[in-house]
PDB file of C-alpha atoms and ligand atoms in Angstrom:
ATOM      1  CA  UNK A   1       4.068 -25.474  -5.423  1.00  0.00           C
ATOM      2  CA  UNK A   2       7.469 -24.687  -7.112  1.00  0.00           C
ATOM      3  CA  UNK A   3       9.280 -21.586  -6.869  1.00  0.00           C
ATOM      4  CA  UNK A   4       9.317 -21.871 -10.443  1.00  0.00           C
ATOM      5  CA  UNK A   5       4.947 -20.721 -10.465  1.00  0.00           C
ATOM      6  CA  UNK A   6       6.436 -17.801  -7.595  1.00  0.00           C
ATOM      7  CA  UNK A   7       5.887 -14.532  -9.008  1.00  0.00           C
ATOM      8  CA  UNK A   8       8.631 -11.388  -8.325  1.00  0.00           C
ATOM      9  CA  UNK A   9       6.559  -9.410  -5.729  1.00  0.00           C
ATOM     10  CA  UNK A  10       7.597  -9.247  -2.694  1.00  0.00           C
ATOM     11  CA  UNK A  11       3.893  -8.081  -0.275  1.00  0.00           C
ATOM     12  CA  UNK A  12       4.046  -6.448   2.668  1.00  0.00           C
ATOM     13  CA  UNK A  13       0.676  -6.169   3.894  1.00  0.00           C
ATOM     14  CA  UNK A  14      -0.060  -4.395   7.466  1.00  0.00           C
ATOM     15  CA  UNK A  15      -1.503  -2.547   9.369  1.00  0.00           C
ATOM     16  CA  UNK A  16      -1.788   1.767   9.494  1.00  0.00           C
ATOM     17  CA  UNK A  17       1.342   3.209   9.994  1.00  0.00           C
ATOM     18  CA  UNK A  18       2.992   0.286  10.822  1.00  0.00           C
ATOM     19  CA  UNK A  19       6.087   0.879   8.663  1.00  0.00           C
ATOM     20  CA  UNK A  20       5.114  -0.954   5.178  1.00  0.00           C
ATOM     21  CA  UNK A  21       6.301   1.933   3.515  1.00  0.00           C
ATOM     22  CA  UNK A  22       9.685   2.716   4.347  1.00  0.00           C
ATOM     23  CA  UNK A  23       9.869  -0.629   4.582  1.00  0.00           C
ATOM     24  CA  UNK A  24       9.146  -0.867   0.823  1.00  0.00           C
ATOM     25  CA  UNK A  25      11.677   2.317  -0.126  1.00  0.00           C
ATOM     26  CA  UNK A  26      14.384   0.334   2.044  1.00  0.00           C
ATOM     27  CA  UNK A  27      13.838  -3.312  -0.209  1.00  0.00           C
ATOM     28  CA  UNK A  28      13.538  -0.855  -3.319  1.00  0.00           C
ATOM     29  CA  UNK A  29      16.797   0.712  -3.370  1.00  0.00           C
ATOM     30  CA  UNK A  30      18.960  -2.657  -2.380  1.00  0.00           C
ATOM     31  CA  UNK A  31      17.323  -4.723  -4.952  1.00  0.00           C
ATOM     32  CA  UNK A  32      17.228  -1.648  -7.407  1.00  0.00           C
ATOM     33  CA  UNK A  33      13.754  -2.945  -8.326  1.00  0.00           C
ATOM     34  CA  UNK A  34      10.761  -0.773  -8.474  1.00  0.00           C
ATOM     35  CA  UNK A  35       8.735   0.654  -5.071  1.00  0.00           C
ATOM     36  CA  UNK A  36       5.091   1.058  -5.695  1.00  0.00           C
ATOM     37  CA  UNK A  37       2.386   2.256  -2.753  1.00  0.00           C
ATOM     38  CA  UNK A  38      -0.491   0.683  -3.755  1.00  0.00           C
ATOM     39  CA  UNK A  39      -2.577   2.656  -0.762  1.00  0.00           C
ATOM     40  CA  UNK A  40      -2.035   5.867  -3.572  1.00  0.00           C
ATOM     41  CA  UNK A  41      -4.244   4.104  -6.045  1.00  0.00           C
ATOM     42  CA  UNK A  42      -7.360   3.971  -3.606  1.00  0.00           C
ATOM     43  CA  UNK A  43      -6.621   7.407  -2.298  1.00  0.00           C
ATOM     44  CA  UNK A  44      -6.859   9.148  -5.203  1.00  0.00           C
ATOM     45  CA  UNK A  45     -10.061   7.541  -6.057  1.00  0.00           C
ATOM     46  CA  UNK A  46     -10.834   8.621  -3.499  1.00  0.00           C
ATOM     47  CA  UNK A  47      -9.579  11.741  -3.928  1.00  0.00           C
ATOM     48  CA  UNK A  48     -10.915  11.876  -7.421  1.00  0.00           C
ATOM     49  CA  UNK A  49     -14.458  11.430  -6.194  1.00  0.00           C
ATOM     50  CA  UNK A  50     -14.757  13.178  -3.217  1.00  0.00           C
ATOM     51  CA  UNK A  51     -13.996  16.280  -4.870  1.00  0.00           C
ATOM     52  CA  UNK A  52     -17.741  14.746  -6.987  1.00  0.00           C
ATOM     53  CA  UNK A  53     -19.163  14.324  -3.664  1.00  0.00           C
ATOM     54  CA  UNK A  54     -20.008  11.410  -4.831  1.00  0.00           C
ATOM     55  CA  UNK A  55     -20.462   8.416  -3.422  1.00  0.00           C
ATOM     56  CA  UNK A  56     -21.267   4.578  -4.856  1.00  0.00           C
ATOM     57  CA  UNK A  57     -24.173   4.670  -7.050  1.00  0.00           C
ATOM     58  CA  UNK A  58     -25.266   5.398 -10.780  1.00  0.00           C
ATOM     59  CA  UNK A  59     -22.642   6.142 -13.281  1.00  0.00           C
ATOM     60  CA  UNK A  60     -20.261   5.687 -10.880  1.00  0.00           C
ATOM     61  CA  UNK A  61     -18.330   1.814 -12.621  1.00  0.00           C
ATOM     62  CA  UNK A  62     -18.252   4.062 -15.599  1.00  0.00           C
ATOM     63  CA  UNK A  63     -16.628   7.437 -14.125  1.00  0.00           C
ATOM     64  CA  UNK A  64     -14.169   4.267 -12.452  1.00  0.00           C
ATOM     65  CA  UNK A  65     -13.501   2.832 -15.568  1.00  0.00           C
ATOM     66  CA  UNK A  66     -12.799   5.870 -17.678  1.00  0.00           C
ATOM     67  CA  UNK A  67     -10.389   6.786 -14.227  1.00  0.00           C
ATOM     68  CA  UNK A  68      -7.657   7.255 -16.880  1.00  0.00           C
ATOM     69  CA  UNK A  69      -4.620   6.627 -15.095  1.00  0.00           C
ATOM     70  CA  UNK A  70      -0.893   6.209 -15.312  1.00  0.00           C
ATOM     71  CA  UNK A  71       1.887   5.392 -13.955  1.00  0.00           C
ATOM     72  CA  UNK A  72       6.099   5.665 -15.193  1.00  0.00           C
ATOM     73  CA  UNK A  73       8.570   3.194 -13.617  1.00  0.00           C
ATOM     74  CA  UNK A  74      11.638   5.825 -12.175  1.00  0.00           C
ATOM     75  CA  UNK A  75      14.299   3.170 -12.307  1.00  0.00           C
ATOM     76  CA  UNK A  76      16.174   5.729 -10.268  1.00  0.00           C
ATOM     77  CA  UNK A  77      13.997   6.489  -7.945  1.00  0.00           C
ATOM     78  CA  UNK A  78      13.208   2.875  -7.755  1.00  0.00           C
ATOM     79  CA  UNK A  79       9.498   2.942  -7.227  1.00  0.00           C
ATOM     80  CA  UNK A  80       6.751   3.365  -9.685  1.00  0.00           C
ATOM     81  CA  UNK A  81       5.001   7.048  -9.342  1.00  0.00           C
ATOM     82  CA  UNK A  82       1.289   7.506 -10.333  1.00  0.00           C
ATOM     83  CA  UNK A  83      -0.385  10.229 -12.635  1.00  0.00           C
ATOM     84  CA  UNK A  84      -4.104  11.452 -14.144  1.00  0.00           C
ATOM     85  CA  UNK A  85      -3.363  14.007 -15.876  1.00  0.00           C
ATOM     86  CA  UNK A  86       0.808  14.729 -16.705  1.00  0.00           C
ATOM     87  CA  UNK A  87       0.118  15.456 -12.358  1.00  0.00           C
ATOM     88  CA  UNK A  88       1.390  13.273  -9.389  1.00  0.00           C
ATOM     89  CA  UNK A  89      -1.788  11.941  -7.740  1.00  0.00           C
ATOM     90  CA  UNK A  90       1.094  12.403  -4.879  1.00  0.00           C
ATOM     91  CA  UNK A  91       0.301  15.900  -4.440  1.00  0.00           C
ATOM     92  CA  UNK A  92      -3.425  15.469  -2.845  1.00  0.00           C
ATOM     93  CA  UNK A  93      -3.379  12.057  -1.823  1.00  0.00           C
ATOM     94  CA  UNK A  94      -1.720  12.207   1.863  1.00  0.00           C
ATOM     95  CA  UNK A  95      -4.605  15.076   3.923  1.00  0.00           C
ATOM     96  CA  UNK A  96      -5.825  13.748   6.556  1.00  0.00           C
ATOM     97  CA  UNK A  97      -9.523  13.907   4.513  1.00  0.00           C
ATOM     98  CA  UNK A  98      -8.331  11.552   2.583  1.00  0.00           C
ATOM     99  CA  UNK A  99      -7.420   9.324   5.419  1.00  0.00           C
ATOM    100  CA  UNK A 100     -11.028   9.727   6.826  1.00  0.00           C
ATOM    101  CA  UNK A 101     -12.804   8.441   4.420  1.00  0.00           C
ATOM    102  CA  UNK A 102     -10.758   6.627   2.132  1.00  0.00           C
ATOM    103  CA  UNK A 103     -11.678   3.321   3.686  1.00  0.00           C
ATOM    104  CA  UNK A 104     -15.541   3.764   2.849  1.00  0.00           C
ATOM    105  CA  UNK A 105     -14.006   3.398  -1.246  1.00  0.00           C
ATOM    106  CA  UNK A 106     -11.457   0.602  -0.769  1.00  0.00           C
ATOM    107  CA  UNK A 107     -14.126  -1.300   0.613  1.00  0.00           C
ATOM    108  CA  UNK A 108     -16.309  -1.105  -2.140  1.00  0.00           C
ATOM    109  CA  UNK A 109     -16.265  -4.257  -4.815  1.00  0.00           C
ATOM    110  CA  UNK A 110     -15.690  -2.168  -8.465  1.00  0.00           C
ATOM    111  CA  UNK A 111     -12.648  -0.349  -6.728  1.00  0.00           C
ATOM    112  CA  UNK A 112     -10.698  -3.080  -5.482  1.00  0.00           C
ATOM    113  CA  UNK A 113     -11.337  -4.128  -9.266  1.00  0.00           C
ATOM    114  CA  UNK A 114     -10.664  -2.106 -10.376  1.00  0.00           C
ATOM    115  CA  UNK A 115      -7.117  -1.036  -8.289  1.00  0.00           C
ATOM    116  CA  UNK A 116      -6.424  -4.932  -8.341  1.00  0.00           C
ATOM    117  CA  UNK A 117      -6.252  -5.072 -12.354  1.00  0.00           C
ATOM    118  CA  UNK A 118      -4.711  -2.029 -12.615  1.00  0.00           C
ATOM    119  CA  UNK A 119      -1.621  -3.199  -9.964  1.00  0.00           C
ATOM    120  CA  UNK A 120      -1.247  -6.755 -11.597  1.00  0.00           C
ATOM    121  CA  UNK A 121      -1.074  -5.418 -15.155  1.00  0.00           C
ATOM    122  CA  UNK A 122       2.550  -4.143 -13.377  1.00  0.00           C
ATOM    123  CA  UNK A 123       4.747  -6.855 -12.194  1.00  0.00           C
ATOM    124  CA  UNK A 124       4.805  -8.279 -16.241  1.00  0.00           C
ATOM    125  CA  UNK A 125       7.060  -5.686 -16.602  1.00  0.00           C
ATOM    126  CA  UNK A 126       9.373  -6.158 -13.680  1.00  0.00           C
ATOM    127  CA  UNK A 127      10.032  -7.312 -10.190  1.00  0.00           C
ATOM    128  CA  UNK A 128       9.085  -5.145  -7.676  1.00  0.00           C
ATOM    129  CA  UNK A 129       7.827  -4.660  -4.051  1.00  0.00           C
ATOM    130  CA  UNK A 130       4.154  -3.753  -3.677  1.00  0.00           C
ATOM    131  CA  UNK A 131       2.846  -2.608  -0.368  1.00  0.00           C
ATOM    132  CA  UNK A 132      -1.244  -2.217   0.344  1.00  0.00           C
ATOM    133  CA  UNK A 133      -2.984  -4.392   3.047  1.00  0.00           C
ATOM    134  CA  UNK A 134      -3.929  -7.474   0.048  1.00  0.00           C
ATOM    135  CA  UNK A 135      -1.445  -7.653  -2.208  1.00  0.00           C
ATOM    136  CA  UNK A 136       0.091 -11.507  -0.710  1.00  0.00           C
ATOM    137  CA  UNK A 137      -3.107 -12.262  -0.170  1.00  0.00           C
ATOM    138  CA  UNK A 138      -5.680 -11.063  -3.640  1.00  0.00           C
ATOM    139  CA  UNK A 139      -3.486  -8.768  -5.900  1.00  0.00           C
ATOM    140  CA  UNK A 140       0.028 -11.374  -5.512  1.00  0.00           C
ATOM    141  CA  UNK A 141      -1.033 -14.058  -4.278  1.00  0.00           C
ATOM    142  CA  UNK A 142       1.657 -16.129  -5.200  1.00  0.00           C
ATOM    143  CA  UNK A 143       4.059 -14.050  -4.477  1.00  0.00           C
ATOM    144  CA  UNK A 144       7.429 -14.920  -3.364  1.00  0.00           C
ATOM    145  CA  UNK A 145       8.672 -13.397  -0.137  1.00  0.00           C
ATOM    146  CA  UNK A 146       5.200 -11.676   2.082  1.00  0.00           C
ATOM    147  CA  UNK A 147       5.289  -9.892   4.672  1.00  0.00           C
ATOM    148  CA  UNK A 148       3.129  -9.378   7.196  1.00  0.00           C
ATOM    149  CA  UNK A 149       3.985  -5.719   9.835  1.00  0.00           C
ATOM    150  CA  UNK A 150       2.226  -4.971  12.680  1.00  0.00           C
ATOM    151  CA  UNK A 151       3.471  -2.017  15.728  1.00  0.00           C
ATOM    152  CA  UNK A 152       1.614  -0.970  18.800  1.00  0.00           C
ATOM    153  CA  UNK A 153      -0.990   1.794  17.858  1.00  0.00           C
ATOM    154  CA  UNK A 154       1.231   4.180  20.109  1.00  0.00           C
ATOM    155  CA  UNK A 155       3.861   3.713  18.612  1.00  0.00           C
ATOM    156  CA  UNK A 156       2.060   4.000  15.056  1.00  0.00           C
ATOM    157  CA  UNK A 157       0.112   7.593  16.573  1.00  0.00           C
ATOM    158  CA  UNK A 158       3.657   9.177  16.980  1.00  0.00           C
ATOM    159  CA  UNK A 159       5.792   8.062  14.280  1.00  0.00           C
ATOM    160  CA  UNK A 160       2.650   9.710  11.754  1.00  0.00           C
ATOM    161  CA  UNK A 161       1.949  12.060  13.250  1.00  0.00           C
ATOM    162  CA  UNK A 162       5.783  13.295  12.294  1.00  0.00           C
ATOM    163  CA  UNK A 163       5.588  12.308   8.831  1.00  0.00           C
ATOM    164  CA  UNK A 164       2.523  14.218   8.815  1.00  0.00           C
ATOM    165  CA  UNK A 165       4.153  17.285  11.032  1.00  0.00           C
ATOM    166  CA  UNK A 166       7.576  17.483   8.539  1.00  0.00           C
ATOM    167  CA  UNK A 167       5.436  17.339   5.813  1.00  0.00           C
ATOM    168  CA  UNK A 168       4.120  20.531   6.340  1.00  0.00           C
ATOM    169  CA  UNK A 169      -0.249  18.727   7.491  1.00  0.00           C
ATOM    170  CA  UNK A 170      -1.288  19.995  10.553  1.00  0.00           C
ATOM    171  CA  UNK A 171      -2.747  17.147  12.591  1.00  0.00           C
ATOM    172  CA  UNK A 172      -3.367  16.330  16.266  1.00  0.00           C
ATOM    173  CA  UNK A 173      -2.063  12.902  17.912  1.00  0.00           C
ATOM    174  CA  UNK A 174      -5.815  12.221  19.574  1.00  0.00           C
ATOM    175  CA  UNK A 175      -7.401  12.339  15.914  1.00  0.00           C
ATOM    176  CA  UNK A 176      -4.042  10.527  14.013  1.00  0.00           C
ATOM    177  CA  UNK A 177      -4.921   7.804  16.459  1.00  0.00           C
ATOM    178  CA  UNK A 178      -8.620   8.002  15.900  1.00  0.00           C
ATOM    179  CA  UNK A 179      -7.984   7.220  12.184  1.00  0.00           C
ATOM    180  CA  UNK A 180      -5.001   4.475  12.379  1.00  0.00           C
ATOM    181  CA  UNK A 181      -8.104   2.887  14.572  1.00  0.00           C
ATOM    182  CA  UNK A 182     -10.608   3.260  12.396  1.00  0.00           C
ATOM    183  CA  UNK A 183      -9.327   2.163   9.625  1.00  0.00           C
ATOM    184  CA  UNK A 184      -7.921  -1.380  10.793  1.00  0.00           C
ATOM    185  CA  UNK A 185     -10.929  -2.043  11.850  1.00  0.00           C
ATOM    186  CA  UNK A 186     -13.312  -1.212   8.965  1.00  0.00           C
ATOM    187  CA  UNK A 187      -9.883  -2.465   6.212  1.00  0.00           C
ATOM    188  CA  UNK A 188     -10.176  -5.950   8.090  1.00  0.00           C
ATOM    189  CA  UNK A 189     -13.532  -6.024   8.313  1.00  0.00           C
ATOM    190  CA  UNK A 190     -14.972  -5.695   5.014  1.00  0.00           C
ATOM    191  CA  UNK A 191     -16.063  -8.707   2.639  1.00  0.00           C
ATOM    192  CA  UNK A 192     -13.808  -8.260  -0.571  1.00  0.00           C
ATOM    193  CA  UNK A 193     -10.621  -9.200   0.094  1.00  0.00           C
ATOM    194  CA  UNK A 194      -9.862  -6.919   4.018  1.00  0.00           C
ATOM    195  CA  UNK A 195      -7.132  -6.627   5.694  1.00  0.00           C
ATOM    196  CA  UNK A 196      -5.037 -10.258   6.945  1.00  0.00           C
ATOM    197  CA  UNK A 197      -1.425 -12.115   7.410  1.00  0.00           C
ATOM    198  CA  UNK A 198      -2.044 -14.176   3.526  1.00  0.00           C
ATOM    199  CA  UNK A 199      -1.214 -18.184   5.713  1.00  0.00           C
ATOM    200  CA  UNK A 200       2.743 -17.750   3.905  1.00  0.00           C
ATOM    201  CA  UNK A 201       3.849 -13.982   5.353  1.00  0.00           C
ATOM    202  CA  UNK A 202       5.694 -13.448   7.998  1.00  0.00           C
ATOM    203  CA  UNK A 203       4.999 -11.644  11.163  1.00  0.00           C
ATOM    204  CA  UNK A 204       7.686  -8.410  12.197  1.00  0.00           C
ATOM    205  CA  UNK A 205       5.969  -6.789  15.023  1.00  0.00           C
ATOM    206  CA  UNK A 206       8.049  -3.466  15.265  1.00  0.00           C
ATOM    207  CA  UNK A 207       7.496  -1.780  17.920  1.00  0.00           C
ATOM    208  CA  UNK A 208      10.626  -2.189  20.781  1.00  0.00           C
ATOM    209  CA  UNK A 209      12.967  -1.726  17.480  1.00  0.00           C
ATOM    210  CA  UNK A 210      14.851   1.236  15.277  1.00  0.00           C
ATOM    211  CA  UNK A 211      13.876   1.718  11.713  1.00  0.00           C
ATOM    212  CA  UNK A 212      17.425   0.207  10.619  1.00  0.00           C
ATOM    213  CA  UNK A 213      16.507  -3.206  12.735  1.00  0.00           C
ATOM    214  CA  UNK A 214      13.203  -3.764  11.199  1.00  0.00           C
ATOM    215  CA  UNK A 215      14.769  -3.370   7.488  1.00  0.00           C
ATOM    216  CA  UNK A 216      18.351  -5.747   8.462  1.00  0.00           C
ATOM    217  CA  UNK A 217      15.652  -8.472  10.146  1.00  0.00           C
ATOM    218  CA  UNK A 218      13.398  -7.919   7.084  1.00  0.00           C
ATOM    219  CA  UNK A 219      16.529  -8.240   4.709  1.00  0.00           C
ATOM    220  CA  UNK A 220      17.624 -11.567   6.681  1.00  0.00           C
ATOM    221  CA  UNK A 221      14.151 -13.321   6.155  1.00  0.00           C
ATOM    222  CA  UNK A 222      14.641 -12.712   2.479  1.00  0.00           C
ATOM    223  CA  UNK A 223      18.757 -13.580   2.744  1.00  0.00           C
ATOM    224  CA  UNK A 224      17.790 -17.273   4.390  1.00  0.00           C
ATOM    225  CA  UNK A 225      14.123 -18.111   2.453  1.00  0.00           C
ATOM    226  CA  UNK A 226      17.546 -17.893  -0.505  1.00  0.00           C
ATOM    227  CA  UNK A 227      14.834 -15.523  -2.821  1.00  0.00           C
ATOM    228  CA  UNK A 228      17.370 -12.641  -3.588  1.00  0.00           C
ATOM    229  CA  UNK A 229      18.013 -14.322  -6.846  1.00  0.00           C
ATOM    230  CA  UNK A 230      14.121 -13.464  -8.102  1.00  0.00           C
ATOM    231  CA  UNK A 231      14.299  -9.944  -7.481  1.00  0.00           C
ATOM    232  CA  UNK A 232      17.592  -9.313  -8.751  1.00  0.00           C
ATOM    233  CA  UNK A 233      17.584  -7.219 -12.792  1.00  0.00           C
TER     234      UNK A 233
HETATM  235  O1   DC B   1      -1.084   2.755   2.951  1.00  0.00           O
HETATM  236  P1   DC B   1      -1.975   3.274   3.001  1.00  0.00           P
HETATM  237  O2   DC B   1      -2.379   3.393   4.480  1.00  0.00           O
HETATM  238  O3   DC B   1      -1.912   4.676   2.320  1.00  0.00           O
HETATM  239  O4   DC B   1      -3.699   2.721   2.952  1.00  0.00           O
HETATM  240  C1   DC B   1      -4.690   3.800   2.075  1.00  0.00           C
HETATM  241  C2   DC B   1      -5.962   3.019   3.078  1.00  0.00           C
HETATM  242  O5   DC B   1      -6.433   1.949   0.922  1.00  0.00           O
HETATM  243  C3   DC B   1      -6.389   2.739   3.077  1.00  0.00           C
HETATM  244  O6   DC B   1      -7.154   2.247   5.052  1.00  0.00           O
HETATM  245  C4   DC B   1      -6.893   0.759   3.017  1.00  0.00           C
HETATM  246  C5   DC B   1      -6.929   1.281   1.624  1.00  0.00           C
HETATM  247  N1   DC B   1      -6.103  -0.302   0.504  1.00  0.00           N
HETATM  248  C6   DC B   1      -6.621  -1.633   0.060  1.00  0.00           C
HETATM  249  O7   DC B   1      -7.807  -1.472   0.755  1.00  0.00           O
HETATM  250  N2   DC B   1      -5.807  -1.700   0.190  1.00  0.00           N
HETATM  251  C7   DC B   1      -4.757  -2.454   0.152  1.00  0.00           C
HETATM  252  N3   DC B   1      -3.913  -2.556  -1.657  1.00  0.00           N
HETATM  253  C8   DC B   1      -3.817  -0.939  -0.396  1.00  0.00           C
HETATM  254  C9   DC B   1      -4.904   0.973   0.931  1.00  0.00           C
END
C-alpha cells in the first residue's frame, strides 16, 4: 500500500493506564496537532446512561443516536475537547464509578459504531494524534503511525493512583489494580473491535523507563519512519 493512501493520524492503542494519554499529549505538542482521547467518548456515554440507570434495551439506540455531542479543536492547547449542552464532558467522566462501568457500554456494538463514526469525522479537518483501544485496528486502520503501549500492571496502578489523587479523587491501590486488570480483560475479549495490537503497530513497553525516555523513544520511531511531514501543517 502506498504511503499516499495513509491517514494523517498517529494511532496510540494499549492497555489501560499504560501512559497512552501522556504520549498523546506530548506528540500533539511536538507536532502542533490536536490530541484526542477517544476513551472520553466511551466514558461520557457511560456517564449519560448510568445517570438514567439504563442498560441496552428498548429506546437505547434512539437515545444514543440523538446524543448531541459536539467537539471543538483547541489550537492553543492542541487538543480536541468534547461538549454536551455546551459543557465540557471532562467535568464528569473520570470517577471510579465510570471506570467500573465503562467496559460494559464500550463493548456494545451500537456504542462502538456511534463512537467510531464520530471520531472519523474529525480527521476530515486536520492531522491528529488519537489514543484508545482500537484506533489502529478499527477507527483509523490506515494511520501513518501506530503505537501499541504496554506496561507492568503494578507500575500502571501506581501511576493511575498518583494521577487520581492529584485530581483530588479518593481511591485505593487495590481497587485501581483490579479495575485495570478487569478492563483489560473485558476490552480485549469483547466481540467488536477488541483491544489488540495492529499487525503494523510498533510496541513500546514503558515499565522500566521514565516518561521522558518513553516519549523520546516514540518520537525517534516517527523520525525513523520518515513520517514527520505527515503531521506538520
Ligand atoms: O482510555 P480510557 O481508560 O479512559 O478508556 C475508558 C474505556 O473506554 C476503556 O476501558 C475501554 C473503552 N475504550 C474503547 O473501548 N475503545 C477506545 N478506542 C477507547 C476506549
